[in-house]
XYZ file of C-alpha atoms in Angstrom:
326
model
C -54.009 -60.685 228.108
C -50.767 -59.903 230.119
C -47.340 -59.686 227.721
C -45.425 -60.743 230.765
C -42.814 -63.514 229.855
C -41.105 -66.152 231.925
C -37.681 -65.386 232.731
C -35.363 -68.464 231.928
C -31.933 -69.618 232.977
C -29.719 -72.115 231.615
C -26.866 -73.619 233.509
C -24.944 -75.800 231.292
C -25.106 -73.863 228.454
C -21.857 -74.840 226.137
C -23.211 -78.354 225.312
C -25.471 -79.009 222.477
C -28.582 -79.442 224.259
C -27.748 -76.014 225.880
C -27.363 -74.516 221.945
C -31.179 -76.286 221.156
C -32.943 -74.739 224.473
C -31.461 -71.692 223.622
C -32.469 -71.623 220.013
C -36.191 -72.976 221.400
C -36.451 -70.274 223.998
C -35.583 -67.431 221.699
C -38.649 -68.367 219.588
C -40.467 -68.625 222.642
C -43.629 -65.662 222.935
C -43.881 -66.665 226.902
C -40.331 -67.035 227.691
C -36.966 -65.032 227.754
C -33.609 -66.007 228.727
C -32.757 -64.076 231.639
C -28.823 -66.046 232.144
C -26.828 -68.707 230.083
C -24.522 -69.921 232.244
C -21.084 -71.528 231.126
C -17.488 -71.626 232.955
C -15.691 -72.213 229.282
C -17.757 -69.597 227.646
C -17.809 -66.892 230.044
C -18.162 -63.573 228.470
C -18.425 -64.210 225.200
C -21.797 -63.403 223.146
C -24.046 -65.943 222.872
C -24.892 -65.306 219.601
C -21.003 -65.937 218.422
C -21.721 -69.857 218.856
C -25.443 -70.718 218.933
C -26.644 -70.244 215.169
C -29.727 -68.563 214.777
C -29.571 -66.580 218.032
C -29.653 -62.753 217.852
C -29.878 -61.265 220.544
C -26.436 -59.294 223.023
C -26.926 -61.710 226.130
C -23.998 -63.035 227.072
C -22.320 -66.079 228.660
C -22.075 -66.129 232.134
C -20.205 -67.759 235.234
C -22.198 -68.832 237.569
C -22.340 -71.227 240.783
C -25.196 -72.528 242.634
C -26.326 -69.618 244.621
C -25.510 -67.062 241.650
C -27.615 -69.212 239.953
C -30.536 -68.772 242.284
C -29.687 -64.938 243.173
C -31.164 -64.765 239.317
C -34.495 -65.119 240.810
C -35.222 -66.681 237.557
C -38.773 -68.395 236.978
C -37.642 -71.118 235.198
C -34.276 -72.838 235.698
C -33.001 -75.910 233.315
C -29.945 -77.625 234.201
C -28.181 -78.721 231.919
C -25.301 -80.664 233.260
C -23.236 -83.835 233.425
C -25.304 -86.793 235.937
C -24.339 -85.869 239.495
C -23.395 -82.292 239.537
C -27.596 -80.529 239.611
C -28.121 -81.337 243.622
C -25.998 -77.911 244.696
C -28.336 -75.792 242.287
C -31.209 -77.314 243.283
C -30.688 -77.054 246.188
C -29.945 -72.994 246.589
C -33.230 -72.814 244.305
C -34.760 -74.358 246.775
C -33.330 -71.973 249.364
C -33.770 -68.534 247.467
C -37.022 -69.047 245.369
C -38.547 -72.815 245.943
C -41.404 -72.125 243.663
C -38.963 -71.491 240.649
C -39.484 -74.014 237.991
C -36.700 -76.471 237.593
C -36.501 -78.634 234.867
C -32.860 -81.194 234.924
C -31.991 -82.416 232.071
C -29.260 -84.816 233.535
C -30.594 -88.777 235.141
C -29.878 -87.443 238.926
C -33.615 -86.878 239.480
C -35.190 -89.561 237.506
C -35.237 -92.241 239.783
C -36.597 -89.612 242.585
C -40.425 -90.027 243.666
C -41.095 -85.977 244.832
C -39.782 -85.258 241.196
C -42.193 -85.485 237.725
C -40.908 -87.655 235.086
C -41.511 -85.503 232.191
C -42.298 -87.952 228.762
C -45.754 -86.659 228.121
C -46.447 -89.323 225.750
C -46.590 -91.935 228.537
C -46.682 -89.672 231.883
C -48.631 -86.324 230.957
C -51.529 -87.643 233.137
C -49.698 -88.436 236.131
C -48.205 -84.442 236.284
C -49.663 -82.428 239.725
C -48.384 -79.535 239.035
C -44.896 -80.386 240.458
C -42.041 -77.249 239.798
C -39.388 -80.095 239.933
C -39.396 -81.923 236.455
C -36.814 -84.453 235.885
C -36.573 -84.898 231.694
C -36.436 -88.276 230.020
C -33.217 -89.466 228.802
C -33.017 -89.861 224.749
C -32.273 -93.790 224.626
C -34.711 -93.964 227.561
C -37.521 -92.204 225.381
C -37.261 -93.882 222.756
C -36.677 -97.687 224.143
C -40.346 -96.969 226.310
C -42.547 -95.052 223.354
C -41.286 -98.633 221.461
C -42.429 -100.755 224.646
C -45.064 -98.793 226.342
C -48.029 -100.424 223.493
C -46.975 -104.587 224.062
C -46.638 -103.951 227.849
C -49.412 -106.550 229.138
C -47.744 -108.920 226.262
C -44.540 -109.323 227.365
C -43.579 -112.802 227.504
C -39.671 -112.185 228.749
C -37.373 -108.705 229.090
C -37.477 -106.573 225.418
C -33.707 -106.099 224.235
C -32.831 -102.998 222.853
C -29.924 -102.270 220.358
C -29.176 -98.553 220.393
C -27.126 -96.929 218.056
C -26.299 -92.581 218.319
C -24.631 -90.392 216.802
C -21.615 -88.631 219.134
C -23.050 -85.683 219.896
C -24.729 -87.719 222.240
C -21.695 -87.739 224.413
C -21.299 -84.155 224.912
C -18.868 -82.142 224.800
C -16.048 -83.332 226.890
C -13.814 -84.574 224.668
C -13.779 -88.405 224.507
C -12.815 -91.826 222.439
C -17.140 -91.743 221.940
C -17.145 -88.179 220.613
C -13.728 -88.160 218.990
C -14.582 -88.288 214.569
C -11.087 -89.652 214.102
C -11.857 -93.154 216.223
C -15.231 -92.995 214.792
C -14.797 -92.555 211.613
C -15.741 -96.339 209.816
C -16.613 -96.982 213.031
C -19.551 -98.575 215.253
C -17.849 -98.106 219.239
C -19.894 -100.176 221.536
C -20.113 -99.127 225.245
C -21.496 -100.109 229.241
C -23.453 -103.006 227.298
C -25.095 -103.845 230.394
C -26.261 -101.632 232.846
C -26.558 -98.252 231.240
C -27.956 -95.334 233.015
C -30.910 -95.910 230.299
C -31.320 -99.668 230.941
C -32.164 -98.839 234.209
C -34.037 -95.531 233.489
C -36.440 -97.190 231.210
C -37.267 -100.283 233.179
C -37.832 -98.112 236.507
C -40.468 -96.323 234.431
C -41.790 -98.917 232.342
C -42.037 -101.065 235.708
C -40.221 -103.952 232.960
C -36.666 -105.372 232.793
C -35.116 -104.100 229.899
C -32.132 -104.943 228.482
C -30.128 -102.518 226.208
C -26.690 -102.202 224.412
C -26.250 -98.800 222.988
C -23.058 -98.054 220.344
C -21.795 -94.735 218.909
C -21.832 -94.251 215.456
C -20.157 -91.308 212.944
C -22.856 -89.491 212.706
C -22.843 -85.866 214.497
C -26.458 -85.940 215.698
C -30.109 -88.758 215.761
C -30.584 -92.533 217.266
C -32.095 -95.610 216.059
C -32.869 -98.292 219.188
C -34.236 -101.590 217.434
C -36.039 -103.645 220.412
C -36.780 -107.127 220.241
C -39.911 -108.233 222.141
C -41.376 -112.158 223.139
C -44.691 -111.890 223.372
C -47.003 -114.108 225.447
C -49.416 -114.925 222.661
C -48.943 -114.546 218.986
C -50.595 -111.465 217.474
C -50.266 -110.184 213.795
C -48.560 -107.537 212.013
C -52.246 -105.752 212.116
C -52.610 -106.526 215.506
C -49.193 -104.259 216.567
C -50.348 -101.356 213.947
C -53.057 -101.171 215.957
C -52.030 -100.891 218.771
C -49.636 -98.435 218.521
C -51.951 -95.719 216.510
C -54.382 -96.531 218.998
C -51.316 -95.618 221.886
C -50.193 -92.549 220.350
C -53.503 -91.439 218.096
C -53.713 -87.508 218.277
C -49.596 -87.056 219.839
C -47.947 -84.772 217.407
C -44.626 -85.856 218.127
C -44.592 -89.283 217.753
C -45.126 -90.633 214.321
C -46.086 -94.283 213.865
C -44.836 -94.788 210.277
C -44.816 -98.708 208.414
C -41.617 -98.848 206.979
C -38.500 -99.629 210.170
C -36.936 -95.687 209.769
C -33.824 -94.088 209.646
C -32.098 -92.265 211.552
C -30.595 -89.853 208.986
C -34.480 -88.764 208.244
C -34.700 -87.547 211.914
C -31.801 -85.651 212.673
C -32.951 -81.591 213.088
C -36.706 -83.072 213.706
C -38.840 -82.901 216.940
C -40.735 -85.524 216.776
C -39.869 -89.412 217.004
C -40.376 -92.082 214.262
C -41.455 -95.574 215.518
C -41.876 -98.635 212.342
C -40.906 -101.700 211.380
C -42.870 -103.788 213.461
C -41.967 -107.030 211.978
C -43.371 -110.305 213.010
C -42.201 -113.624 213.282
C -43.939 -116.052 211.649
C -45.243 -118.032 214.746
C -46.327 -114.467 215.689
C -44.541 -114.754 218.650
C -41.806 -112.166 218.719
C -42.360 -108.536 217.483
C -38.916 -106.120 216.236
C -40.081 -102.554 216.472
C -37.419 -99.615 215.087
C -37.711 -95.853 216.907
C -35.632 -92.917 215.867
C -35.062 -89.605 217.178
C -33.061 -86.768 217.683
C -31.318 -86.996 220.708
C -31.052 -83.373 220.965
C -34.131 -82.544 220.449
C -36.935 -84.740 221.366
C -34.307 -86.736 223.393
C -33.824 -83.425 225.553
C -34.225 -79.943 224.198
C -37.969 -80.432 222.459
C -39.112 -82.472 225.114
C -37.795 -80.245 227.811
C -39.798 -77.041 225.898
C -43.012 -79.475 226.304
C -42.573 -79.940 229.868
C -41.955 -76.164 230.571
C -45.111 -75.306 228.286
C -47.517 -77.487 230.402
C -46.125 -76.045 233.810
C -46.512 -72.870 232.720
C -49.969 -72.859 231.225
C -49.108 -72.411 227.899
C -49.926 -75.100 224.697
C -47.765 -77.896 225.269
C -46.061 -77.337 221.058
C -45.509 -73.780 221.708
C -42.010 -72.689 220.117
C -41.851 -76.656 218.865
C -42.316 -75.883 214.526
C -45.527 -76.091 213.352
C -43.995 -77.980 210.230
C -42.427 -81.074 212.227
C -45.252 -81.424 214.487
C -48.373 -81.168 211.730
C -49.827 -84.408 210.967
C -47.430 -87.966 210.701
C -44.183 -88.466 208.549
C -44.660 -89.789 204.914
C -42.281 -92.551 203.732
């Protein structure tokens, strides 16, 4: 059996989800990072600011066509919406079968590019090298959908609440503790990148109005669903074990959870499920960390499939090994 590993880049690499991948890749027996790059961070040691990294690589400087000069097998982007087209673009140039895998929405709404949440799209993958990766209210507000589909009576409403590290790095009022702090901030309540994210790939309307909380890191959407017919409590169990028997990341748990029992987890918690009592309207509660299985984790799955590896590799055995306990 050949040793060889996968040489992977990062571009993007000062923000959180950069510090996850990095941790994830490091752990990785198929992969090794062959760049980070960040313009903040250039020269310094990676292993100075991403905890539990070892190893001398630095941080790096690069721009599109440094980037693809790497000759790198596997590229993740890692960058603010609207700035991966000039790196995908050299890629494409230099070394078009490199794997790409963007972490940002610029892709997601693009047909020649897989939409990587395996839960709901691992059978529609061909082998594409251009994977564009969920976004974390997005995952969550479909895995909470996806089961009442053909049930749907009018457009689910989701109420999404994160934590700030889910708005990067930049400094802003959403990432800013001080304005936070006995805080709830609510933001773009209609027409968030997610809203429409979610509803393109659902092929539903959806209507969401996410918030930032205190917390550093995890996000609880609570969606509120008409349904055409009424159906019981039973019914909606059901239906979602039966929608997500044998995934190892998505735990269908009775209780509605919380976020605070997700944060540092890979793997998404979806309860509650309560039922009016005409049986007519259905509230289902997911959490997740929007780090990890709202970008880094579920970027690591996509890579594993398109490189031929098992799709958990490098993903803890003890958060993906049977369902949470309440």
């Amino acid at each position: 059996m050949s040793t060889t590993k996968h040489r992977l880049g990062i571009v993007g690499a000062r923000g959180h989800t950069g510090a996850e991948l990095i941790r994830l890749v490091a752990a990785h027996p198929s992969l090794e990072l062959a760049f980070v790059s960040s313009r903040e961070l250039d020269g310094q040691r990676v292993a100075d600011h991403v905890e539990g990294y070892t190893g001398e690589l630095r941080y790096v400087n690069l721009d599109a066509e440094a980037v693809a000069a790497q000759q790198a097998d596997v590229v993740v982007l890692a960058l603010p919406n609207g700035k991966a087209a000039p790196y995908v673009e050299a890629i494409d140039k230099a070394k078009p079968d490199t794997l790409i895998v963007d972490l940002s929405a610029d892709y997601r709404f693009n047909e020649t590019w897989y939409y990587g949440l395996p839960e709901l799209t691992r059978q529609l993958w061909r082998g594409e090298k251009r994977i564009s990766n969920p976004g974390c209210y997005a995952t969550a507000i479909q895995l909470s959908i996806a089961p009442l589909k053909d049930l749907l009576a009018a457009p689910p409403v989701s109420f999404g609440v994160s934590g700030y590290s889910g708005a990067g790095t930049t400094p802003s009022d959403k990432n800013n503790p001080e304005k936070l702090r006995d805080n709830l901030m609510p933001y773009q309540l209609t027409g968030h990148m997610h809203e429409k994210e979610a509803s393109r790939h659902l092929n539903v309307p959806v209507e969401f109005m996410p918030h930032v909380a205190p917390h550093f890191r995890g996000l609880t959407v609570t969606t509120n669903l008409y349904l055409a017919r009424p159906v019981t409590r039973e019914d909606i169990i059901k239906r979602f074990n039966g929608a997500y028997e044998g995934e190892k990341l998505v735990h269908v748990v009775d209780e509605a959870p919380w976020v605070s029992q997700i944060a540092n987890k890979h793997h998404v918690d979806i309860g509650g499920f309560a039922v009016s009592n005409d049986g007519k309207r259905v509230v289902v509660v997911a959490t997740l960390d929007n780090l990890l299985k709202g970008a880094a984790t579920q970027a690591m799955q996509n890579i594993n499939r398109a490189i031929g590896v098992d799709e958990y590799t490098a993903i803890e055995e003890r958060e993906v090994s049977g369902k949470s306990q309440k």
